Amino acid sequence: MVPVLTSKKASELPVNEVTCVLQADLQYGLTHSEVTRRRAYHGWNEFDINEEEPLWRKYISQFKDPLIMLLLASAVISVLMHQFDDAISITVAIIIVVTVAFVQEYRSEKSLEELGKLVPPECHCVREGHLERMLARELVPGDTVCLSVGERVPADLRLFEVCYTLTPVQKL
């Protein structure tokens, strides 16, 4: 039977119970045959990316900005006061600002996607008593991962031993 443990449950249990449920050895790690068995059951350590949000919806979401809403309200008030020149000017300004924001956001998303493809996340993991460097997508439940300063956390992890911790708030 392949061990299954949710992140919430793992965070509530003591360390020895987590290792018992996951049938893991913190010093020796998992065997390669056990890794293969768990991967067949759990799959790769990666997110399934569902269909991307349509571009038109991303464009429309730019109008949710409070400043844009305020400008839209002032354009409507200008129309109600028969100040059509002001209403047109405000509307054109809104369209320009929203379009520029949309294009910038779209480009930054694409850049991040490409960057993620260039540098796949790696980690250090104990397997069969040896510390191995591998892609984070190769991790399975029960693996012992060693983190060092500056490394990204490769998966949902339960910390068993911490020597020094510094977490940048902006990354949370």
mmCIF file of C-alpha atoms in Angstrom:
data_model
loop_
_atom_site.group_PDB
_atom_site.id
_atom_site.type_symbol
_atom_site.label_atom_id
_atom_site.label_comp_id
_atom_site.label_asym_id
_atom_site.label_seq_id
_atom_site.Cartn_x
_atom_site.Cartn_y
_atom_site.Cartn_z
ATOM 1 C CA MET A 1 0.000 0.000 0.000
ATOM 2 C CA VAL A 2 1.276 3.465 -0.909
ATOM 3 C CA PRO A 3 1.258 5.861 2.078
ATOM 4 C CA VAL A 4 -0.945 8.949 1.770
ATOM 5 C CA LEU A 5 -0.833 11.962 4.086
ATOM 6 C CA THR A 6 -2.348 15.392 3.489
ATOM 7 C CA SER A 7 -0.310 18.530 4.168
ATOM 8 C CA LYS A 8 -2.751 19.605 6.877
ATOM 9 C CA LYS A 9 -2.565 16.270 8.672
ATOM 10 C CA ALA A 10 1.252 16.185 8.394
ATOM 11 C CA SER A 11 1.480 19.611 10.011
ATOM 12 C CA GLU A 12 -0.606 18.434 12.971
ATOM 13 C CA LEU A 13 1.246 15.174 13.687
ATOM 14 C CA PRO A 14 4.539 14.815 15.563
ATOM 15 C CA VAL A 15 7.643 14.096 13.462
ATOM 16 C CA ASN A 16 7.880 10.420 14.409
ATOM 17 C CA GLU A 17 4.244 9.800 13.409
ATOM 18 C CA VAL A 18 4.729 11.531 10.047
ATOM 19 C CA THR A 19 7.764 9.352 9.261
ATOM 20 C CA CYS A 20 5.822 6.281 10.409
ATOM 21 C CA VAL A 21 2.762 7.045 8.252
ATOM 22 C CA LEU A 22 4.919 7.863 5.207
ATOM 23 C CA GLN A 23 7.186 4.873 5.907
ATOM 24 C CA ALA A 24 10.186 7.173 5.553
ATOM 25 C CA ASP A 25 13.702 7.090 6.982
ATOM 26 C CA LEU A 26 15.135 10.570 7.577
ATOM 27 C CA GLN A 27 18.783 9.436 7.415
ATOM 28 C CA TYR A 28 18.616 6.819 4.649
ATOM 29 C CA GLY A 29 15.778 8.236 2.572
ATOM 30 C CA LEU A 30 13.734 6.162 0.161
ATOM 31 C CA THR A 31 14.984 3.413 -2.124
ATOM 32 C CA HIS A 32 14.787 3.957 -5.872
ATOM 33 C CA SER A 33 12.236 1.142 -6.208
ATOM 34 C CA GLU A 34 10.050 2.769 -3.528
ATOM 35 C CA VAL A 35 10.341 6.118 -5.331
ATOM 36 C CA THR A 36 9.176 4.468 -8.566
ATOM 37 C CA ARG A 37 6.225 2.866 -6.765
ATOM 38 C CA ARG A 38 5.178 6.137 -5.122
ATOM 39 C CA ARG A 39 5.575 8.107 -8.341
ATOM 40 C CA ALA A 40 3.324 5.611 -10.138
ATOM 41 C CA TYR A 41 0.657 6.282 -7.499
ATOM 42 C CA HIS A 42 1.096 10.033 -6.804
ATOM 43 C CA GLY A 43 2.549 11.199 -10.127
ATOM 44 C CA TRP A 44 5.176 13.890 -10.624
ATOM 45 C CA ASN A 45 5.620 16.744 -8.153
ATOM 46 C CA GLU A 46 4.161 19.433 -10.388
ATOM 47 C CA PHE A 47 0.978 21.391 -10.755
ATOM 48 C CA ASP A 48 -1.554 20.557 -13.407
ATOM 49 C CA ILE A 49 -2.046 23.860 -15.165
ATOM 50 C CA ASN A 50 -5.627 24.149 -16.258
ATOM 51 C CA GLU A 51 -6.655 26.208 -19.216
ATOM 52 C CA GLU A 52 -5.370 29.731 -19.140
ATOM 53 C CA GLU A 53 -7.729 32.625 -18.473
ATOM 54 C CA PRO A 54 -8.903 34.170 -21.781
ATOM 55 C CA LEU A 55 -7.188 37.415 -22.786
ATOM 56 C CA TRP A 56 -10.451 39.347 -22.948
ATOM 57 C CA ARG A 57 -11.191 38.418 -19.312
ATOM 58 C CA LYS A 58 -7.705 39.543 -18.255
ATOM 59 C CA TYR A 59 -8.292 42.834 -20.080
ATOM 60 C CA ILE A 60 -11.678 43.360 -18.408
ATOM 61 C CA SER A 61 -10.160 42.590 -14.982
ATOM 62 C CA GLN A 62 -7.960 45.679 -15.379
ATOM 63 C CA PHE A 63 -11.114 47.774 -14.893
ATOM 64 C CA LYS A 64 -11.414 46.507 -11.285
ATOM 65 C CA ASP A 65 -8.643 48.857 -10.199
ATOM 66 C CA PRO A 66 -10.094 51.487 -7.803
ATOM 67 C CA LEU A 67 -8.503 54.382 -9.689
ATOM 68 C CA ILE A 68 -9.988 53.163 -12.985
ATOM 69 C CA MET A 69 -13.398 52.806 -11.328
ATOM 70 C CA LEU A 70 -13.124 56.360 -10.032
ATOM 71 C CA LEU A 71 -12.267 57.611 -13.521
ATOM 72 C CA LEU A 72 -15.188 55.641 -14.996
ATOM 73 C CA ALA A 73 -17.522 57.228 -12.452
ATOM 74 C CA SER A 74 -16.246 60.692 -13.358
ATOM 75 C CA ALA A 75 -16.779 59.910 -17.064
ATOM 76 C CA VAL A 76 -20.377 58.893 -16.332
ATOM 77 C CA ILE A 77 -20.937 62.038 -14.256
ATOM 78 C CA SER A 78 -19.501 64.117 -17.108
ATOM 79 C CA VAL A 79 -21.994 62.538 -19.518
ATOM 80 C CA LEU A 80 -24.865 63.210 -17.104
ATOM 81 C CA MET A 81 -23.760 66.852 -16.867
ATOM 82 C CA HIS A 82 -23.582 67.056 -20.689
ATOM 83 C CA GLN A 83 -19.797 67.608 -20.574
ATOM 84 C CA PHE A 84 -19.168 65.281 -23.506
ATOM 85 C CA ASP A 85 -15.666 66.569 -24.240
ATOM 86 C CA ASP A 86 -14.579 65.741 -20.687
ATOM 87 C CA ALA A 87 -16.305 62.351 -20.797
ATOM 88 C CA ILE A 88 -14.559 61.430 -24.058
ATOM 89 C CA SER A 89 -11.176 62.609 -22.752
ATOM 90 C CA ILE A 90 -11.551 60.616 -19.539
ATOM 91 C CA THR A 91 -12.716 57.514 -21.437
ATOM 92 C CA VAL A 92 -9.780 57.691 -23.860
ATOM 93 C CA ALA A 93 -7.391 58.093 -20.910
ATOM 94 C CA ILE A 94 -8.956 55.052 -19.214
ATOM 95 C CA ILE A 95 -8.599 52.938 -22.351
ATOM 96 C CA ILE A 96 -4.952 53.950 -22.758
ATOM 97 C CA VAL A 97 -4.089 53.252 -19.099
ATOM 98 C CA VAL A 98 -5.926 49.913 -19.051
ATOM 99 C CA THR A 99 -4.349 48.804 -22.335
ATOM 100 C CA VAL A 100 -0.824 49.696 -21.198
ATOM 101 C CA ALA A 101 -1.362 47.888 -17.864
ATOM 102 C CA PHE A 102 -2.755 44.842 -19.674
ATOM 103 C CA VAL A 103 0.178 44.665 -22.101
ATOM 104 C CA GLN A 104 2.729 45.032 -19.280
ATOM 105 C CA GLU A 105 1.048 42.338 -17.193
ATOM 106 C CA TYR A 106 0.814 39.998 -20.188
ATOM 107 C CA ARG A 107 4.489 40.461 -21.052
ATOM 108 C CA SER A 108 5.612 39.916 -17.464
ATOM 109 C CA GLU A 109 3.542 36.705 -17.227
ATOM 110 C CA LYS A 110 5.107 35.383 -20.422
ATOM 111 C CA SER A 111 8.594 36.340 -19.200
ATOM 112 C CA LEU A 112 8.031 34.480 -15.932
ATOM 113 C CA GLU A 113 6.802 31.421 -17.818
ATOM 114 C CA GLU A 114 9.896 31.430 -20.019
ATOM 115 C CA LEU A 115 12.171 31.955 -17.024
ATOM 116 C CA GLY A 116 10.556 29.003 -15.282
ATOM 117 C CA LYS A 117 11.292 26.852 -18.332
ATOM 118 C CA LEU A 118 14.928 27.999 -18.465
ATOM 119 C CA VAL A 119 15.705 27.279 -14.820
ATOM 120 C CA PRO A 120 13.712 24.309 -13.557
ATOM 121 C CA PRO A 121 13.677 24.127 -9.743
ATOM 122 C CA GLU A 122 16.205 21.722 -8.257
ATOM 123 C CA CYS A 123 16.697 20.408 -4.736
ATOM 124 C CA HIS A 124 18.888 18.167 -2.597
ATOM 125 C CA CYS A 125 17.234 14.931 -1.510
ATOM 126 C CA VAL A 126 18.418 11.921 0.496
ATOM 127 C CA ARG A 127 17.968 8.690 -1.467
ATOM 128 C CA GLU A 128 19.439 5.373 -0.353
ATOM 129 C CA GLY A 129 21.694 7.120 2.152
ATOM 130 C CA HIS A 130 23.196 9.602 -0.339
ATOM 131 C CA LEU A 131 22.454 13.289 -0.810
ATOM 132 C CA GLU A 132 21.465 13.693 -4.474
ATOM 133 C CA ARG A 133 20.754 16.806 -6.525
ATOM 134 C CA MET A 134 17.612 16.395 -8.610
ATOM 135 C CA LEU A 135 14.752 18.247 -10.223
ATOM 136 C CA ALA A 136 12.026 19.179 -7.768
ATOM 137 C CA ARG A 137 9.456 17.460 -9.978
ATOM 138 C CA GLU A 138 11.106 14.108 -9.123
ATOM 139 C CA LEU A 139 10.184 14.324 -5.422
ATOM 140 C CA VAL A 140 7.620 11.935 -3.956
ATOM 141 C CA PRO A 141 5.849 11.852 -0.563
ATOM 142 C CA GLY A 142 8.299 10.568 2.052
ATOM 143 C CA ASP A 143 11.441 12.047 0.486
ATOM 144 C CA THR A 144 13.892 13.770 2.829
ATOM 145 C CA VAL A 145 14.805 17.176 1.361
ATOM 146 C CA CYS A 146 17.743 19.269 2.581
ATOM 147 C CA LEU A 147 17.318 23.030 2.192
ATOM 148 C CA SER A 148 20.101 25.611 2.321
ATOM 149 C CA VAL A 149 20.056 29.397 2.484
ATOM 150 C CA GLY A 150 18.712 30.937 -0.729
ATOM 151 C CA GLU A 151 17.103 27.774 -2.103
ATOM 152 C CA ARG A 152 13.484 27.627 -3.130
ATOM 153 C CA VAL A 153 11.214 25.250 -1.261
ATOM 154 C CA PRO A 154 10.510 22.576 -3.907
ATOM 155 C CA ALA A 155 7.241 21.141 -2.546
ATOM 156 C CA ASP A 156 4.912 21.003 0.441
ATOM 157 C CA LEU A 157 7.382 19.988 3.125
ATOM 158 C CA ARG A 158 7.269 19.118 6.790
ATOM 159 C CA LEU A 159 10.327 20.581 8.530
ATOM 160 C CA PHE A 160 11.948 18.026 10.824
ATOM 161 C CA GLU A 161 15.106 19.849 11.804
ATOM 162 C CA VAL A 162 15.870 23.552 11.438
ATOM 163 C CA CYS A 163 19.290 25.088 12.124
ATOM 164 C CA TYR A 164 18.654 28.653 10.957
ATOM 165 C CA THR A 165 15.554 30.180 9.406
ATOM 166 C CA LEU A 166 15.149 33.442 7.533
ATOM 167 C CA THR A 167 12.038 33.886 5.411
ATOM 168 C CA PRO A 168 11.565 36.939 3.196
ATOM 169 C CA VAL A 169 8.015 38.149 3.786
ATOM 170 C CA GLN A 170 7.503 39.245 0.167
ATOM 171 C CA LYS A 171 7.882 35.619 -1.007
ATOM 172 C CA LEU A 172 4.999 34.437 1.149
#
